[in-house]
Amino acid sequence: MARIIKFRAWDVQTKKMLVPPVIDNPEQSDSGWVLMQFTGLKDKKGVEIYEGDILYGGLRSGDVFWEPMAAQWWINTEGTWPNIELHKNNQSAEIIGNIYESPAQNITIKE
């Protein structure tokens, strides 16, 4: 199966999430866009998971990030738990927001 490479972008000026075909030149680093890559994985509801999404599963929540040293996607739990591997937990987790549109939900431990 081929690896799907997709992006979405957070527009810093308009405070809106953009998805293709709106993103017409992703190479512009001074555009005010923050690009987020698709992880190739989906959450328990079948929603595509992107870098920067906030996932909730069980007692933990955290945002998705790429770890170059491990060459894989992780969920950043900000020290409340050890960071966890996304590919082992994506089927039991649910997207509850992202770090740009709902940053207050980041690193919240649900009880």
Short mmCIF file of N, CA and C in Angstrom, two decimals:
data_model
loop_
_atom_site.label_atom_id
_atom_site.label_comp_id
_atom_site.label_asym_id
_atom_site.label_seq_id
_atom_site.Cartn_x
_atom_site.Cartn_y
_atom_site.Cartn_z
N MET A 1 0.84 -1.18 0.00
CA MET A 1 0.00 0.00 0.00
C MET A 1 0.89 1.25 0.00
N ALA A 2 0.56 2.19 -0.83
CA ALA A 2 1.34 3.43 -0.93
C ALA A 2 1.08 4.33 0.28
N ARG A 3 2.10 5.04 0.68
CA ARG A 3 1.97 6.00 1.78
C ARG A 3 1.28 7.26 1.27
N ILE A 4 0.27 7.70 1.97
CA ILE A 4 -0.46 8.91 1.58
C ILE A 4 0.19 10.10 2.26
N ILE A 5 0.60 11.09 1.47
CA ILE A 5 1.20 12.30 2.02
C ILE A 5 0.24 13.45 1.75
N LYS A 6 -0.33 13.98 2.84
CA LYS A 6 -1.27 15.09 2.75
C LYS A 6 -0.93 16.08 3.85
N PHE A 7 -1.38 17.31 3.66
CA PHE A 7 -1.17 18.35 4.65
C PHE A 7 -2.44 19.15 4.85
N ARG A 8 -2.54 19.80 5.97
CA ARG A 8 -3.50 20.88 6.20
C ARG A 8 -2.66 22.02 6.76
N ALA A 9 -3.25 23.20 6.88
CA ALA A 9 -2.45 24.34 7.37
C ALA A 9 -3.29 25.23 8.26
N TRP A 10 -2.68 25.74 9.31
CA TRP A 10 -3.30 26.72 10.19
C TRP A 10 -2.87 28.09 9.68
N ASP A 11 -3.84 28.93 9.31
CA ASP A 11 -3.56 30.28 8.84
C ASP A 11 -3.49 31.19 10.06
N VAL A 12 -2.30 31.66 10.37
CA VAL A 12 -2.05 32.46 11.56
C VAL A 12 -2.85 33.77 11.53
N GLN A 13 -3.00 34.38 10.35
CA GLN A 13 -3.69 35.66 10.25
C GLN A 13 -5.20 35.53 10.39
N THR A 14 -5.80 34.58 9.67
CA THR A 14 -7.27 34.44 9.70
C THR A 14 -7.75 33.53 10.81
N LYS A 15 -6.82 32.80 11.44
CA LYS A 15 -7.14 31.85 12.51
C LYS A 15 -8.12 30.78 12.02
N LYS A 16 -7.86 30.26 10.82
CA LYS A 16 -8.69 29.22 10.23
C LYS A 16 -7.82 28.08 9.73
N MET A 17 -8.38 26.87 9.79
CA MET A 17 -7.70 25.69 9.26
C MET A 17 -7.98 25.62 7.77
N LEU A 18 -6.93 25.44 6.98
CA LEU A 18 -7.04 25.35 5.53
C LEU A 18 -6.69 23.94 5.08
N VAL A 19 -7.40 23.47 4.08
CA VAL A 19 -7.08 22.17 3.49
C VAL A 19 -7.02 22.34 1.98
N PRO A 20 -6.30 21.47 1.30
CA PRO A 20 -6.24 21.58 -0.16
C PRO A 20 -7.64 21.56 -0.75
N PRO A 21 -7.90 22.25 -1.86
CA PRO A 21 -6.95 22.94 -2.72
C PRO A 21 -6.68 24.39 -2.33
N VAL A 22 -7.10 24.83 -1.15
CA VAL A 22 -6.88 26.21 -0.73
C VAL A 22 -5.39 26.51 -0.60
N ILE A 23 -4.62 25.55 -0.14
CA ILE A 23 -3.18 25.73 0.02
C ILE A 23 -2.54 25.62 -1.36
N ASP A 24 -2.22 26.75 -1.97
CA ASP A 24 -1.72 26.72 -3.34
C ASP A 24 -0.20 26.76 -3.45
N ASN A 25 0.51 27.13 -2.39
CA ASN A 25 1.96 27.13 -2.44
C ASN A 25 2.53 26.83 -1.05
N PRO A 26 2.56 25.55 -0.64
CA PRO A 26 3.01 25.22 0.71
C PRO A 26 4.48 25.49 0.97
N GLU A 27 5.26 25.80 -0.06
CA GLU A 27 6.68 26.09 0.16
C GLU A 27 6.91 27.48 0.72
N GLN A 28 5.91 28.34 0.72
CA GLN A 28 6.09 29.69 1.24
C GLN A 28 6.17 29.65 2.76
N SER A 29 7.36 29.76 3.32
CA SER A 29 7.53 29.69 4.76
C SER A 29 7.12 30.99 5.45
N ASP A 30 7.11 32.11 4.71
CA ASP A 30 6.74 33.39 5.31
C ASP A 30 5.27 33.71 5.09
N SER A 31 4.47 32.73 4.73
CA SER A 31 3.07 32.95 4.40
C SER A 31 2.18 33.10 5.62
N GLY A 32 2.69 32.77 6.78
CA GLY A 32 1.84 32.79 7.97
C GLY A 32 1.07 31.50 8.15
N TRP A 33 1.47 30.46 7.45
CA TRP A 33 0.83 29.15 7.58
C TRP A 33 1.70 28.23 8.42
N VAL A 34 1.05 27.39 9.19
CA VAL A 34 1.74 26.33 9.91
C VAL A 34 1.24 25.02 9.32
N LEU A 35 2.11 24.32 8.58
CA LEU A 35 1.71 23.07 7.94
C LEU A 35 1.69 21.93 8.93
N MET A 36 0.69 21.06 8.80
CA MET A 36 0.55 19.87 9.63
C MET A 36 0.37 18.68 8.73
N GLN A 37 1.20 17.67 8.90
CA GLN A 37 1.17 16.50 8.03
C GLN A 37 0.19 15.45 8.53
N PHE A 38 -0.47 14.79 7.58
CA PHE A 38 -1.32 13.64 7.87
C PHE A 38 -0.43 12.49 8.33
N THR A 39 -0.82 11.80 9.40
CA THR A 39 -0.01 10.73 9.96
C THR A 39 -0.17 9.40 9.22
N GLY A 40 -1.20 9.31 8.40
CA GLY A 40 -1.50 8.05 7.73
C GLY A 40 -2.40 7.16 8.58
N LEU A 41 -2.79 7.64 9.76
CA LEU A 41 -3.62 6.88 10.69
C LEU A 41 -4.95 7.58 10.93
N LYS A 42 -5.93 6.81 11.41
CA LYS A 42 -7.25 7.35 11.75
C LYS A 42 -7.56 7.02 13.21
N ASP A 43 -8.43 7.85 13.82
CA ASP A 43 -8.83 7.60 15.20
C ASP A 43 -9.93 6.53 15.24
N LYS A 44 -10.49 6.27 16.41
CA LYS A 44 -11.46 5.20 16.56
C LYS A 44 -12.76 5.46 15.81
N LYS A 45 -13.00 6.71 15.42
CA LYS A 45 -14.20 7.05 14.64
C LYS A 45 -13.92 7.12 13.15
N GLY A 46 -12.68 6.82 12.75
CA GLY A 46 -12.31 6.84 11.35
C GLY A 46 -11.90 8.20 10.83
N VAL A 47 -11.63 9.16 11.72
CA VAL A 47 -11.22 10.51 11.33
C VAL A 47 -9.70 10.54 11.16
N GLU A 48 -9.24 11.14 10.07
CA GLU A 48 -7.80 11.23 9.80
C GLU A 48 -7.09 12.03 10.89
N ILE A 49 -5.96 11.53 11.34
CA ILE A 49 -5.17 12.17 12.39
C ILE A 49 -4.03 12.96 11.75
N TYR A 50 -3.95 14.24 12.10
CA TYR A 50 -2.88 15.12 11.62
C TYR A 50 -1.99 15.53 12.78
N GLU A 51 -0.77 15.91 12.43
CA GLU A 51 0.16 16.51 13.39
C GLU A 51 -0.55 17.68 14.07
N GLY A 52 -0.44 17.78 15.38
CA GLY A 52 -1.08 18.87 16.12
C GLY A 52 -2.48 18.56 16.61
N ASP A 53 -3.08 17.44 16.18
CA ASP A 53 -4.39 17.06 16.71
C ASP A 53 -4.23 16.67 18.17
N ILE A 54 -5.27 16.90 18.95
CA ILE A 54 -5.30 16.48 20.34
C ILE A 54 -6.17 15.24 20.43
N LEU A 55 -5.59 14.18 20.96
CA LEU A 55 -6.30 12.91 21.08
C LEU A 55 -6.62 12.64 22.53
N TYR A 56 -7.75 11.97 22.76
CA TYR A 56 -8.15 11.54 24.09
C TYR A 56 -8.43 10.05 24.05
N GLY A 57 -7.87 9.34 24.98
CA GLY A 57 -8.12 7.91 25.08
C GLY A 57 -7.85 7.44 26.49
N GLY A 58 -8.86 6.89 27.13
CA GLY A 58 -8.68 6.43 28.51
C GLY A 58 -8.51 7.59 29.45
N LEU A 59 -7.42 7.58 30.20
CA LEU A 59 -7.17 8.64 31.17
C LEU A 59 -6.23 9.72 30.66
N ARG A 60 -5.82 9.62 29.42
CA ARG A 60 -4.82 10.57 28.94
C ARG A 60 -5.25 11.28 27.66
N SER A 61 -4.70 12.45 27.51
CA SER A 61 -4.87 13.18 26.25
C SER A 61 -3.55 13.88 25.95
N GLY A 62 -3.37 14.21 24.69
CA GLY A 62 -2.14 14.89 24.30
C GLY A 62 -2.15 15.17 22.81
N ASP A 63 -1.16 15.93 22.37
CA ASP A 63 -1.12 16.32 20.96
C ASP A 63 -0.13 15.44 20.19
N VAL A 64 -0.42 15.29 18.91
CA VAL A 64 0.36 14.43 18.02
C VAL A 64 1.57 15.19 17.47
N PHE A 65 2.73 14.54 17.51
CA PHE A 65 3.94 15.16 16.97
C PHE A 65 4.84 14.10 16.34
N TRP A 66 5.71 14.53 15.44
CA TRP A 66 6.67 13.64 14.78
C TRP A 66 7.97 13.67 15.56
N GLU A 67 8.50 12.51 15.90
CA GLU A 67 9.78 12.40 16.60
C GLU A 67 10.82 11.88 15.61
N PRO A 68 11.70 12.77 15.12
CA PRO A 68 12.66 12.35 14.10
C PRO A 68 13.65 11.28 14.58
N MET A 69 14.04 11.31 15.84
CA MET A 69 15.00 10.32 16.35
C MET A 69 14.40 8.91 16.33
N ALA A 70 13.10 8.80 16.57
CA ALA A 70 12.43 7.50 16.55
C ALA A 70 11.80 7.22 15.18
N ALA A 71 11.73 8.24 14.34
CA ALA A 71 11.12 8.14 13.01
C ALA A 71 9.69 7.62 13.09
N GLN A 72 8.90 8.23 14.01
CA GLN A 72 7.50 7.85 14.11
C GLN A 72 6.69 8.94 14.81
N TRP A 73 5.37 8.79 14.73
CA TRP A 73 4.43 9.72 15.35
C TRP A 73 4.20 9.32 16.80
N TRP A 74 4.11 10.33 17.67
CA TRP A 74 3.89 10.11 19.10
C TRP A 74 2.76 11.01 19.59
N ILE A 75 2.24 10.70 20.77
CA ILE A 75 1.27 11.56 21.46
C ILE A 75 2.01 12.15 22.65
N ASN A 76 2.10 13.48 22.68
CA ASN A 76 2.81 14.22 23.72
C ASN A 76 1.89 14.41 24.92
N THR A 77 2.17 13.75 26.00
CA THR A 77 1.34 13.86 27.20
C THR A 77 1.93 14.80 28.24
N GLU A 78 2.93 15.58 27.83
CA GLU A 78 3.53 16.65 28.66
C GLU A 78 3.97 16.20 30.04
N GLY A 79 4.56 15.04 30.14
CA GLY A 79 5.14 14.60 31.40
C GLY A 79 4.16 14.01 32.39
N THR A 80 2.84 14.09 32.13
CA THR A 80 1.90 13.48 33.05
C THR A 80 1.93 11.97 32.92
N TRP A 81 2.27 11.48 31.77
CA TRP A 81 2.51 10.07 31.46
C TRP A 81 3.70 10.08 30.51
N PRO A 82 4.34 8.96 30.32
CA PRO A 82 5.34 8.94 29.25
C PRO A 82 4.64 9.16 27.91
N ASN A 83 5.31 9.83 26.98
CA ASN A 83 4.75 9.97 25.63
C ASN A 83 4.42 8.58 25.11
N ILE A 84 3.36 8.49 24.29
CA ILE A 84 2.95 7.18 23.79
C ILE A 84 2.98 7.14 22.27
N GLU A 85 3.23 5.96 21.74
CA GLU A 85 3.32 5.78 20.29
C GLU A 85 1.93 5.86 19.68
N LEU A 86 1.79 6.70 18.67
CA LEU A 86 0.49 6.88 18.05
C LEU A 86 -0.02 5.61 17.38
N HIS A 87 0.85 4.91 16.65
CA HIS A 87 0.39 3.75 15.90
C HIS A 87 -0.11 2.60 16.79
N LYS A 88 0.21 2.62 18.06
CA LYS A 88 -0.28 1.60 18.98
C LYS A 88 -1.55 2.03 19.70
N ASN A 89 -1.92 3.30 19.57
CA ASN A 89 -3.04 3.83 20.34
C ASN A 89 -4.11 4.55 19.51
N ASN A 90 -3.91 4.71 18.21
CA ASN A 90 -4.85 5.49 17.41
C ASN A 90 -6.24 4.86 17.35
N GLN A 91 -6.35 3.53 17.36
CA GLN A 91 -7.65 2.88 17.25
C GLN A 91 -8.48 2.99 18.54
N SER A 92 -7.86 3.35 19.65
CA SER A 92 -8.60 3.50 20.91
C SER A 92 -8.74 4.96 21.33
N ALA A 93 -8.21 5.87 20.52
CA ALA A 93 -8.25 7.30 20.86
C ALA A 93 -9.20 8.05 19.92
N GLU A 94 -9.60 9.24 20.37
CA GLU A 94 -10.52 10.08 19.61
C GLU A 94 -9.96 11.50 19.53
N ILE A 95 -10.08 12.12 18.36
CA ILE A 95 -9.64 13.51 18.21
C ILE A 95 -10.63 14.40 18.93
N ILE A 96 -10.12 15.26 19.83
CA ILE A 96 -10.98 16.18 20.57
C ILE A 96 -10.67 17.63 20.24
N GLY A 97 -9.76 17.87 19.31
CA GLY A 97 -9.41 19.23 18.91
C GLY A 97 -8.02 19.24 18.31
N ASN A 98 -7.44 20.43 18.24
CA ASN A 98 -6.06 20.57 17.79
C ASN A 98 -5.42 21.71 18.56
N ILE A 99 -4.12 21.80 18.47
CA ILE A 99 -3.38 22.76 19.30
C ILE A 99 -3.62 24.21 18.93
N TYR A 100 -4.22 24.46 17.78
CA TYR A 100 -4.47 25.85 17.35
C TYR A 100 -5.89 26.30 17.65
N GLU A 101 -6.86 25.45 17.42
CA GLU A 101 -8.25 25.84 17.62
C GLU A 101 -8.76 25.55 19.03
N SER A 102 -8.11 24.64 19.73
CA SER A 102 -8.54 24.31 21.09
C SER A 102 -7.34 24.01 21.99
N PRO A 103 -6.40 24.95 22.13
CA PRO A 103 -5.17 24.68 22.88
C PRO A 103 -5.40 24.43 24.37
N ALA A 104 -6.48 24.93 24.94
CA ALA A 104 -6.73 24.72 26.37
C ALA A 104 -6.98 23.25 26.69
N GLN A 105 -7.40 22.46 25.67
CA GLN A 105 -7.64 21.05 25.91
C GLN A 105 -6.36 20.25 25.89
N ASN A 106 -5.29 20.85 25.41
CA ASN A 106 -4.01 20.13 25.34
C ASN A 106 -3.56 19.75 26.75
N ILE A 107 -2.99 18.55 26.86
CA ILE A 107 -2.44 17.98 28.09
C ILE A 107 -3.45 17.94 29.24
N THR A 108 -4.72 17.86 28.96
CA THR A 108 -5.72 17.72 30.01
C THR A 108 -5.91 16.24 30.30
N ILE A 109 -5.81 15.89 31.56
CA ILE A 109 -6.04 14.51 31.95
C ILE A 109 -7.50 14.41 32.42
N LYS A 110 -8.25 13.58 31.73
CA LYS A 110 -9.67 13.40 32.04
C LYS A 110 -9.79 12.34 33.14
N GLU A 111 -10.75 12.53 34.02
CA GLU A 111 -10.96 11.53 35.07
C GLU A 111 -12.30 10.86 34.91
#
